[in-house]
mmCIF file of C-alpha atoms and ligand atoms in Angstrom:
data_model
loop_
_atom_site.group_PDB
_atom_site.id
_atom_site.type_symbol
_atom_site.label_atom_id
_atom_site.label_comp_id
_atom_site.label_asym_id
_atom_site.label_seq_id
_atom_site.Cartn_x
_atom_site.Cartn_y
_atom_site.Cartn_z
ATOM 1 C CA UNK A 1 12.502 -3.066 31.137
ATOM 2 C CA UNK A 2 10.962 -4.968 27.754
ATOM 3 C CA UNK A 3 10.520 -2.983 24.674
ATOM 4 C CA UNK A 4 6.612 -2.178 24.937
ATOM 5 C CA UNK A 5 7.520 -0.722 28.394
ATOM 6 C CA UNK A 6 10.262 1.004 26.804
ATOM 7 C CA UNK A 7 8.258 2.327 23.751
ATOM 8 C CA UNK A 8 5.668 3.493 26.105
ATOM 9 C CA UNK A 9 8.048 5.266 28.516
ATOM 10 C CA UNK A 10 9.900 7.325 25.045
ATOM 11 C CA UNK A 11 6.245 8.304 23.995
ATOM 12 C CA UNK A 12 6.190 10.179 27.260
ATOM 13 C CA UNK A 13 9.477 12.414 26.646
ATOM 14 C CA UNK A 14 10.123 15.009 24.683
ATOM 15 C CA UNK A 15 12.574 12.440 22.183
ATOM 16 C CA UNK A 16 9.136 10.783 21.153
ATOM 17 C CA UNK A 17 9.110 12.465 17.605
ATOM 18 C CA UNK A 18 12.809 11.892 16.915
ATOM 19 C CA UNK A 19 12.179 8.160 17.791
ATOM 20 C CA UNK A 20 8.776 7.654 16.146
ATOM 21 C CA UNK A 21 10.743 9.698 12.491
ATOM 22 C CA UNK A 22 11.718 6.072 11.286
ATOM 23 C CA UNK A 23 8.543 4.743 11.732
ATOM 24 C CA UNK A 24 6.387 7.547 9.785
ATOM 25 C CA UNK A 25 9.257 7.460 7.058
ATOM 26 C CA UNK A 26 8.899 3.695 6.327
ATOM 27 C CA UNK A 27 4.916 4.196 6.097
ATOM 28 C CA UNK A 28 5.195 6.888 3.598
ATOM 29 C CA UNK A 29 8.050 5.463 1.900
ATOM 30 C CA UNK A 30 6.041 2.521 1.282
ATOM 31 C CA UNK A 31 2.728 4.068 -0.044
ATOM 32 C CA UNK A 32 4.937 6.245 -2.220
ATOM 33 C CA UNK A 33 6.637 3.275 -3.595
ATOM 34 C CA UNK A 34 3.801 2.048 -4.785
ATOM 35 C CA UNK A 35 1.783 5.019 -6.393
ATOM 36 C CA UNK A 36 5.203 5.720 -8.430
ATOM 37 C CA UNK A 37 5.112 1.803 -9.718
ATOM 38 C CA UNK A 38 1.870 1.911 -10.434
ATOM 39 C CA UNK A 39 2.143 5.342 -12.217
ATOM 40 C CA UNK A 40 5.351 4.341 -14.487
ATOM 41 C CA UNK A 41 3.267 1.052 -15.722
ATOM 42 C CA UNK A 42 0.234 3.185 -16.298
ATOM 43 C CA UNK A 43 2.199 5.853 -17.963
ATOM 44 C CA UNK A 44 4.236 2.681 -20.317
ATOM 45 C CA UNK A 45 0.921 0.918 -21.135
ATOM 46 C CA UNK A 46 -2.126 3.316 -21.286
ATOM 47 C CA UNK A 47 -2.750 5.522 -23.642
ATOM 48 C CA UNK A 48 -5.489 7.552 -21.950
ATOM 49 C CA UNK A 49 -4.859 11.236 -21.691
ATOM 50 C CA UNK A 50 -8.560 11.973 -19.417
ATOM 51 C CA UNK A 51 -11.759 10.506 -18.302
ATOM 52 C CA UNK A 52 -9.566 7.664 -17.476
ATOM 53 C CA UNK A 53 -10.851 3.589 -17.250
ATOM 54 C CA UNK A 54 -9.638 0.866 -14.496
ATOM 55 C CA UNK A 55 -11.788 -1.460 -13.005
ATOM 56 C CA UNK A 56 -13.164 -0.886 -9.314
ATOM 57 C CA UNK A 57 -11.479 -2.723 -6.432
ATOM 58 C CA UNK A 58 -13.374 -5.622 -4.863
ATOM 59 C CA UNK A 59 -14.782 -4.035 -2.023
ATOM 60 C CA UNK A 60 -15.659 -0.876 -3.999
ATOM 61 C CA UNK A 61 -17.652 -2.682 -6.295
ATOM 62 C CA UNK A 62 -19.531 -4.060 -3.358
ATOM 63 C CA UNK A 63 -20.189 -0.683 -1.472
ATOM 64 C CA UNK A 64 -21.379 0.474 -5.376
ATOM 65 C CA UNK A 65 -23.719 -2.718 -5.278
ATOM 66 C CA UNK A 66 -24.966 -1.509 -1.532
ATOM 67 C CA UNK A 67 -25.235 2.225 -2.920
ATOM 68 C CA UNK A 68 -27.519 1.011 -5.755
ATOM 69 C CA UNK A 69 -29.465 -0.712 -3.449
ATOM 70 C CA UNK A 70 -30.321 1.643 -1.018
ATOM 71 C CA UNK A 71 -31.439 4.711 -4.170
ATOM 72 C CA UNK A 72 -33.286 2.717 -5.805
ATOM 73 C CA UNK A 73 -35.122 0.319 -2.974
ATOM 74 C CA UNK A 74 -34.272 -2.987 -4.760
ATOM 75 C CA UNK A 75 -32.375 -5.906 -3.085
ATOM 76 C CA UNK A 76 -28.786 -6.080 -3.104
ATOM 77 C CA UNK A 77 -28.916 -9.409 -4.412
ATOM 78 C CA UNK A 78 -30.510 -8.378 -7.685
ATOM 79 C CA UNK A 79 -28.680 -5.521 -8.247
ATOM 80 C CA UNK A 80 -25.097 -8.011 -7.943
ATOM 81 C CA UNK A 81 -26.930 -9.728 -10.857
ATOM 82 C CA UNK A 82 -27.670 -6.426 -13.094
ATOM 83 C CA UNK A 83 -22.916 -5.673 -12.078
ATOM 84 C CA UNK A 84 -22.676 -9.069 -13.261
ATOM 85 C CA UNK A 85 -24.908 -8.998 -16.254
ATOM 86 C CA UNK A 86 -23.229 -5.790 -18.100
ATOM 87 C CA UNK A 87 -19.428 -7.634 -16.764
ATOM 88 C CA UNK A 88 -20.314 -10.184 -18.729
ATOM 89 C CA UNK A 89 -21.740 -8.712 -21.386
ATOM 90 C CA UNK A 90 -19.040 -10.265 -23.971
ATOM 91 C CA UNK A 91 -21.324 -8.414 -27.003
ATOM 92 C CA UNK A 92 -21.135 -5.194 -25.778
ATOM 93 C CA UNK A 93 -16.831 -5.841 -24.884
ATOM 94 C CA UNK A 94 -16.029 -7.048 -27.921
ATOM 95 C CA UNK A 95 -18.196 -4.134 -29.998
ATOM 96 C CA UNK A 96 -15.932 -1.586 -27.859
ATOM 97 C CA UNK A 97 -12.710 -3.042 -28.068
ATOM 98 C CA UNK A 98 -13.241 -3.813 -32.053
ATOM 99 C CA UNK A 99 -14.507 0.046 -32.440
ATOM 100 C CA UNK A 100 -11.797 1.035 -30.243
ATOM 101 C CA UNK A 101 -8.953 -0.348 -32.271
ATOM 102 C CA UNK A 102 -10.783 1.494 -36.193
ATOM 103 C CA UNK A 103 -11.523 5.417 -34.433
ATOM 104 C CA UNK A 104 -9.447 8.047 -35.703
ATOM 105 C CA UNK A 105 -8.566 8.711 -31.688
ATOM 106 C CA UNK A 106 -7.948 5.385 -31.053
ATOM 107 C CA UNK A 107 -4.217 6.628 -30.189
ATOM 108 C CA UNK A 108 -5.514 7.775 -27.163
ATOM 109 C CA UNK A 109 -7.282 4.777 -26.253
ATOM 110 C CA UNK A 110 -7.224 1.827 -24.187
ATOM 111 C CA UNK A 111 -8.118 -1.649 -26.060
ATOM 112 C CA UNK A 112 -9.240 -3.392 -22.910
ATOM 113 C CA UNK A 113 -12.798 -2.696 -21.819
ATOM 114 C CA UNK A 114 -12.895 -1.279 -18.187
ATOM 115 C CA UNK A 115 -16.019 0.565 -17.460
ATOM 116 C CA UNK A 116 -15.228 1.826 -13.430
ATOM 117 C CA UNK A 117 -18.357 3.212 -11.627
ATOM 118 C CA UNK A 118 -20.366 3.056 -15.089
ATOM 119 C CA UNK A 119 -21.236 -0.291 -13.934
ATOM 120 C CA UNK A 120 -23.375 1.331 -11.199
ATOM 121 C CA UNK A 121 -25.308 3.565 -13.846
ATOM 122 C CA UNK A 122 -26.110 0.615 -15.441
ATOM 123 C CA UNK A 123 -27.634 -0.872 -12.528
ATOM 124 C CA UNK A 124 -29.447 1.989 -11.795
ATOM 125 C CA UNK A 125 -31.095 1.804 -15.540
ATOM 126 C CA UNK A 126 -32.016 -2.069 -14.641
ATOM 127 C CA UNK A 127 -33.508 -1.596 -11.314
ATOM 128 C CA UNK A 128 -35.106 1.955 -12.529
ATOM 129 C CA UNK A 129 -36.568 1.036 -16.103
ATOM 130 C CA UNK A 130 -36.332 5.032 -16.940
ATOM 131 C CA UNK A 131 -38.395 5.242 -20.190
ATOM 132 C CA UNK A 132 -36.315 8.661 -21.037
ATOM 133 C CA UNK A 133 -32.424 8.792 -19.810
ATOM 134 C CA UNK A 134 -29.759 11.960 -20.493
ATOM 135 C CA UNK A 135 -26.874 11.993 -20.009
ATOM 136 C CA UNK A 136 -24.490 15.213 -20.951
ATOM 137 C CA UNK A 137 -20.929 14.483 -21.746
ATOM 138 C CA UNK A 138 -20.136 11.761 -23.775
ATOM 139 C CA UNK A 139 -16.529 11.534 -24.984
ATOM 140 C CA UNK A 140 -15.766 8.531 -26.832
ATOM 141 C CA UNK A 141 -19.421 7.173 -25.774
ATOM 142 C CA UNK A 142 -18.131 4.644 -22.982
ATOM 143 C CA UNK A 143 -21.178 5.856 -20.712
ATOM 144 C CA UNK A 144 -23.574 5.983 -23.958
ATOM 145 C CA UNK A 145 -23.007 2.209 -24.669
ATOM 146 C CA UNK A 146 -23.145 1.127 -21.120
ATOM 147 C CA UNK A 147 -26.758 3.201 -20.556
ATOM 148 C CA UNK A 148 -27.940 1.807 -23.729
ATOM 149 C CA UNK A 149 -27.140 -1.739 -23.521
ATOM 150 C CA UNK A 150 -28.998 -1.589 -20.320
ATOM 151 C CA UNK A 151 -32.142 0.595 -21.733
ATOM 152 C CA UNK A 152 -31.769 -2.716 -24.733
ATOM 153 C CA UNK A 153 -32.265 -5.385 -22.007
ATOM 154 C CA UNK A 154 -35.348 -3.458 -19.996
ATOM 155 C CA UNK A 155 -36.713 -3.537 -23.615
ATOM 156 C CA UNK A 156 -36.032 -7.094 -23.875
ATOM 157 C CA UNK A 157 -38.323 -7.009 -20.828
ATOM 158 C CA UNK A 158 -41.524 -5.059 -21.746
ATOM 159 C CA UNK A 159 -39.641 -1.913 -20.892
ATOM 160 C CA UNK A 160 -38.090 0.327 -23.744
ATOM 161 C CA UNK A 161 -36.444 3.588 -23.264
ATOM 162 C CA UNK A 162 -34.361 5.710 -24.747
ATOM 163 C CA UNK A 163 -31.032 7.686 -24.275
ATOM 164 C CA UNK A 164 -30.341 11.238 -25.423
ATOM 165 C CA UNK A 165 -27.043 11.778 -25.042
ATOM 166 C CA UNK A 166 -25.470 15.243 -25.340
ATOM 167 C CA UNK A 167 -21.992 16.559 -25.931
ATOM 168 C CA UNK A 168 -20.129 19.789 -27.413
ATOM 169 C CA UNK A 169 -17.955 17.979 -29.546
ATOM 170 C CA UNK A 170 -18.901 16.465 -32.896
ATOM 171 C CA UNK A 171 -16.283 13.771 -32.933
ATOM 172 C CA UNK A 172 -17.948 12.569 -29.398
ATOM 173 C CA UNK A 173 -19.752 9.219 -29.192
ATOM 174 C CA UNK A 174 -18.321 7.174 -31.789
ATOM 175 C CA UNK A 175 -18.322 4.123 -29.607
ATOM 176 C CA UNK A 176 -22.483 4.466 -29.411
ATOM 177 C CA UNK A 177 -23.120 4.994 -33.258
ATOM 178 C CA UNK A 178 -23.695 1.090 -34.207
ATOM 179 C CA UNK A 179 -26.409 -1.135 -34.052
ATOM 180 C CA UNK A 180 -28.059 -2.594 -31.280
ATOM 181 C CA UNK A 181 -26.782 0.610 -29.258
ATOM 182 C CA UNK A 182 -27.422 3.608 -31.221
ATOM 183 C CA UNK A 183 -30.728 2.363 -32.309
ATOM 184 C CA UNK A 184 -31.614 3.712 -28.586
ATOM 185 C CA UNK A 185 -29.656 6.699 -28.468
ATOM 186 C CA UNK A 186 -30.038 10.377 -29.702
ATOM 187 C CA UNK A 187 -26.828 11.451 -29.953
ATOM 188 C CA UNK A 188 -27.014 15.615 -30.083
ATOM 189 C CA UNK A 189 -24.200 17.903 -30.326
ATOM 190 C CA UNK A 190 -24.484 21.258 -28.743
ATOM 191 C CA UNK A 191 -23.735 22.681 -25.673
ATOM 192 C CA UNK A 192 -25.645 20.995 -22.893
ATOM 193 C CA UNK A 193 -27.416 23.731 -21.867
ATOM 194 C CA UNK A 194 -29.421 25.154 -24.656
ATOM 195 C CA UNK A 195 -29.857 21.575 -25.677
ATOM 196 C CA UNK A 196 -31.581 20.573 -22.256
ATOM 197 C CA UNK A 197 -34.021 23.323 -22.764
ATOM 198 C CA UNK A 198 -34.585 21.926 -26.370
ATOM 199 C CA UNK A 199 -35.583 18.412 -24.652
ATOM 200 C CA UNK A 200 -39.151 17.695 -25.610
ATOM 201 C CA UNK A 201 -40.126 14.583 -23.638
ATOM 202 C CA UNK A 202 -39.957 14.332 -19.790
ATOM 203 C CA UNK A 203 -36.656 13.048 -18.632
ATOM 204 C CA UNK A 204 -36.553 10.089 -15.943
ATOM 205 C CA UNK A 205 -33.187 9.619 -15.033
ATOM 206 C CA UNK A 206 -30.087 12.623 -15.678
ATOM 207 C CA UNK A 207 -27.087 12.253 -15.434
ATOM 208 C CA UNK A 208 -23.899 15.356 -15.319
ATOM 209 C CA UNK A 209 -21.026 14.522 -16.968
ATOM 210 C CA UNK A 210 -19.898 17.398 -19.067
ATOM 211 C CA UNK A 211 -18.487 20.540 -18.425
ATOM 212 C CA UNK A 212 -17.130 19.834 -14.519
ATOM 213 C CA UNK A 213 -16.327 23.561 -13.144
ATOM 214 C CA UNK A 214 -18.886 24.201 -10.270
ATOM 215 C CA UNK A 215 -21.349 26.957 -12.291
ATOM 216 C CA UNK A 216 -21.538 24.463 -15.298
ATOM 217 C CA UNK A 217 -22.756 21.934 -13.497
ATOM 218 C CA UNK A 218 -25.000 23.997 -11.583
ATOM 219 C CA UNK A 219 -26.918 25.620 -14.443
ATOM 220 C CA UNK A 220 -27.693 22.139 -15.492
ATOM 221 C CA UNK A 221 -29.380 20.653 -12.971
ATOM 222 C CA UNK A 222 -31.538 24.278 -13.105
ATOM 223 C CA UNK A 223 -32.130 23.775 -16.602
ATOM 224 C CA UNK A 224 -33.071 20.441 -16.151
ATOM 225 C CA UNK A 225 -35.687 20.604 -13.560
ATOM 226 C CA UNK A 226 -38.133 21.834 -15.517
ATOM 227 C CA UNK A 227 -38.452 18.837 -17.893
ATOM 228 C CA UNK A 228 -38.077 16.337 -14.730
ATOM 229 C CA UNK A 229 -40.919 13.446 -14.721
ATOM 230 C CA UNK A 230 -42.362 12.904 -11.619
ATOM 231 C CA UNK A 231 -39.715 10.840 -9.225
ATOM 232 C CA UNK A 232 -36.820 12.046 -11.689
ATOM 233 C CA UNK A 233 -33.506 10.677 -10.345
ATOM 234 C CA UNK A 234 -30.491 13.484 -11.144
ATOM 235 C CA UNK A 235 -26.913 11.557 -10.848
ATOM 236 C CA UNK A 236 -23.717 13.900 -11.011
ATOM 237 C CA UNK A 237 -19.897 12.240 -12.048
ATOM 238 C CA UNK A 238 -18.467 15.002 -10.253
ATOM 239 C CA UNK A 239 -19.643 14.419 -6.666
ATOM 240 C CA UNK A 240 -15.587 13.762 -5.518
ATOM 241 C CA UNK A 241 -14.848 17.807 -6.534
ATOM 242 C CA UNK A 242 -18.461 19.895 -5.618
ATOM 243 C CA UNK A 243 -20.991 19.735 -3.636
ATOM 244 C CA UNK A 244 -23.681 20.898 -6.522
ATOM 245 C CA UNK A 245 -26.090 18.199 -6.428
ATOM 246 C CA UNK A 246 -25.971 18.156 -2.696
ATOM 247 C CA UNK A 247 -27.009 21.730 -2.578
ATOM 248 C CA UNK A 248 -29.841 21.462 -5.482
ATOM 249 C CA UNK A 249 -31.423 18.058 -3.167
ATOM 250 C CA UNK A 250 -31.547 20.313 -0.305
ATOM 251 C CA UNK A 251 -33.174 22.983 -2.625
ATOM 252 C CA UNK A 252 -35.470 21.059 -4.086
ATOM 253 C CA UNK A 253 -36.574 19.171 -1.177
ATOM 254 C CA UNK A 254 -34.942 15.576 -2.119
ATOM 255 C CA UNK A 255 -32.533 13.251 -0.527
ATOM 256 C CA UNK A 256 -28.689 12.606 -2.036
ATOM 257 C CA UNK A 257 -26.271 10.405 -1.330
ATOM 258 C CA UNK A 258 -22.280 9.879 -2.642
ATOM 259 C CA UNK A 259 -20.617 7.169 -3.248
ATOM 260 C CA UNK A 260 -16.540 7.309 -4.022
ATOM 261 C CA UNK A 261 -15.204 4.894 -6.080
ATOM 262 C CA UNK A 262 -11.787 3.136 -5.684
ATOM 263 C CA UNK A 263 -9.594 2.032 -8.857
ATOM 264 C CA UNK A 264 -8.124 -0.544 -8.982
ATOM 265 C CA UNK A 265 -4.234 -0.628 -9.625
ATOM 266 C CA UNK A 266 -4.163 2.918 -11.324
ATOM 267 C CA UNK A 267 -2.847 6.100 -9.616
ATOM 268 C CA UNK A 268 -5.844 8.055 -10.074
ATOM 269 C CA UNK A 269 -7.807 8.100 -7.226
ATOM 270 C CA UNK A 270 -11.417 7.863 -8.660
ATOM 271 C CA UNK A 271 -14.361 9.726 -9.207
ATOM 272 C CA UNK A 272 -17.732 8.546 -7.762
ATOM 273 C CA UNK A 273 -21.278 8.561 -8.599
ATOM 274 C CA UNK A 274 -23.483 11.474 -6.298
ATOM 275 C CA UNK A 275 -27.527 10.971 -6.765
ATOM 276 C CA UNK A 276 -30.402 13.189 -5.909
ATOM 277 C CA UNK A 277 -33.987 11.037 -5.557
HETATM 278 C C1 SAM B 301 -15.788 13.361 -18.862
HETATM 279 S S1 SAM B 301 -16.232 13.410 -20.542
HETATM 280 C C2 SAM B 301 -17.714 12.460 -20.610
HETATM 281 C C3 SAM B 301 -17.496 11.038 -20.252
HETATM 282 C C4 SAM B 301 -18.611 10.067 -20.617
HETATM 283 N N1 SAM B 301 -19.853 10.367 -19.952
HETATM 284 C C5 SAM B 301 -18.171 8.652 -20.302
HETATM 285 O O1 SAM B 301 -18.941 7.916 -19.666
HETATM 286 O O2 SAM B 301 -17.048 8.260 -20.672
HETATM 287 C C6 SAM B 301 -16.751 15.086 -20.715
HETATM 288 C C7 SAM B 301 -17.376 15.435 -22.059
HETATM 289 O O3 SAM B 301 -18.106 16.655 -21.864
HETATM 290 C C8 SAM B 301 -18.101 17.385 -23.068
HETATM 291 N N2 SAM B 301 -18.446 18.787 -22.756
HETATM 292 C C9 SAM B 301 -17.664 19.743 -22.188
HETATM 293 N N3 SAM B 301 -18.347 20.899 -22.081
HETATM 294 C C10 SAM B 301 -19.582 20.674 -22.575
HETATM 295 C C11 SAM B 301 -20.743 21.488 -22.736
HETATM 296 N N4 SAM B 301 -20.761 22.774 -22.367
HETATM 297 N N5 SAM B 301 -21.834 20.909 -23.292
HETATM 298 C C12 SAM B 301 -21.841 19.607 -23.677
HETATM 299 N N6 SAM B 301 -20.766 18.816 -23.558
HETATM 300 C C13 SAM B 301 -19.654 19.326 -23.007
HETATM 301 C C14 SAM B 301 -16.681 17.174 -23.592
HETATM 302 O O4 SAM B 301 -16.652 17.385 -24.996
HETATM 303 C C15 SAM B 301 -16.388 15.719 -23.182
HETATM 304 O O5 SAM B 301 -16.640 14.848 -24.266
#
């Protein structure tokens, strides 16, 4: 009898777990392997405590492309170009690392520039041209510089807009308090809710990334509503843990979508970008 006829004929008795054990171990062994290797050089060379950076893997960053091309009815082509543009945006890299390396924090920062699924908020800014984008939770102000530098090149365009971004914490947002970015961006502290209901001018594109427990998020897409423009897109950064935004689309009679992102060499497994349109 050969081996596949052999194989075959085990899989049929009742020793088919015992002989398929060294199998299964080896294919766990090795995906273990390599989540503890890439956690010990993450753990020796970051410095990043949360709302941790990496670049996307190649094919994630073309299902993101895809993603952005489907929600906001532009071709896949151009939006490639608006991934490339903020990639290689050398201004905007240099600005971060430099600002980076003089914060107070900056012991709890990475140096190197790696902006993840930001990259497809950007490209939702370019193919969009929101006149009036918020975004709640800013941290160091990764998300705030990325948002702005693309609300800077729509107004390079004939299309200017502006960002109000919104956290708790006054230390938040350092990274979007110098010129050409800040000179686009209202940076208020305050919880997000009472200061979404303080908003005075209609609001184009939202985006949740503050508080991330389930009611949190909730109440902000309800507080937001009210001071949507007409064909408001709402974007959530914690579409990987709830189903919020989902639930609010099918409320409000909209569509949604998810996309999950995919790091590249890091242990986390990603976050994602969900969007309501
Ligand atoms: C995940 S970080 C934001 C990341 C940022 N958007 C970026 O792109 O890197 C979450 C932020 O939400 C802020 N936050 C938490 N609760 C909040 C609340 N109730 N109102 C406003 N901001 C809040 C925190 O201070 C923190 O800076």
């Amino acid at each position: 009898m050969d081996a596949t006829k052999l194989r075959r004929a085990i899989a049929r008795t009742r020793l088919a777990p015992v002989a398929a054990f060294p199998k299964r171990l080896a294919s766990v062994a090795r995906h273990d392997t390599k989540v503890l290797r890439t956690s010990a050089r993450w753990l020796v060379t970051s410095r990043e405590h949360h709302n941790y950076t990496y670049d996307l893997t190649t094919l994630s960053r073309h299902h993101l492309a895809w993603f952005v091309s489907v929600v906001c009815d532009v071709p896949v082509t151009q939006v490639r170009g608006h991934l490339a543009e903020i990639e290689s945006d050398d201004g905007l890299r240099r600005h971060i690392e430099q600002a980076t390396a003089r914060a107070a924090r900056r012991g709890l920062a990475d140096r190197r520039v790696r902006y993840a699924r930001r990259i497809g908020w950007y490209a939702i800014v370019r193919a969009t041209r929101p006149t009036h984008v918020v975004e709640t939770g800013v941290d160091k102000g990764l998300g705030s510089c990325v948002l702005a530098s693309a609300l800077l090149r729509n107004a390079e365009e004939g299309h200017p807009g502006r960002l109000t971004s919104l956290d708790i914490n006054p230390e938040a947002g350092y990274l979007a308090r110098s010129a050409p970015w800040s000179e686009v961006v209202d940076l208020v502290i305050g919880d997000s809710i009472a200061s979404i209901a303080a908003l005075d001018r209609p609001v184009d594109l939202f985006l949740h990334d503050s508080d991330h427990s389930r009611a949190h998020e909730k109440r902000e897409f309800e507080a937001v509503e009210p001071k949507l423009a007409p064909g408001a897109i709402l974007l959530t950064d914690n579409v990987t843990a709830t189903n919020v935004l989902a639930e609010h689309a099918e409320r409000t009679g909209r569509r949604f979508l998810a996309y999950r992102e995919t790091p590249a060499n890091h242990w986390y497994p990603g976050d994602g970008i969900g969007v309501a349109w």
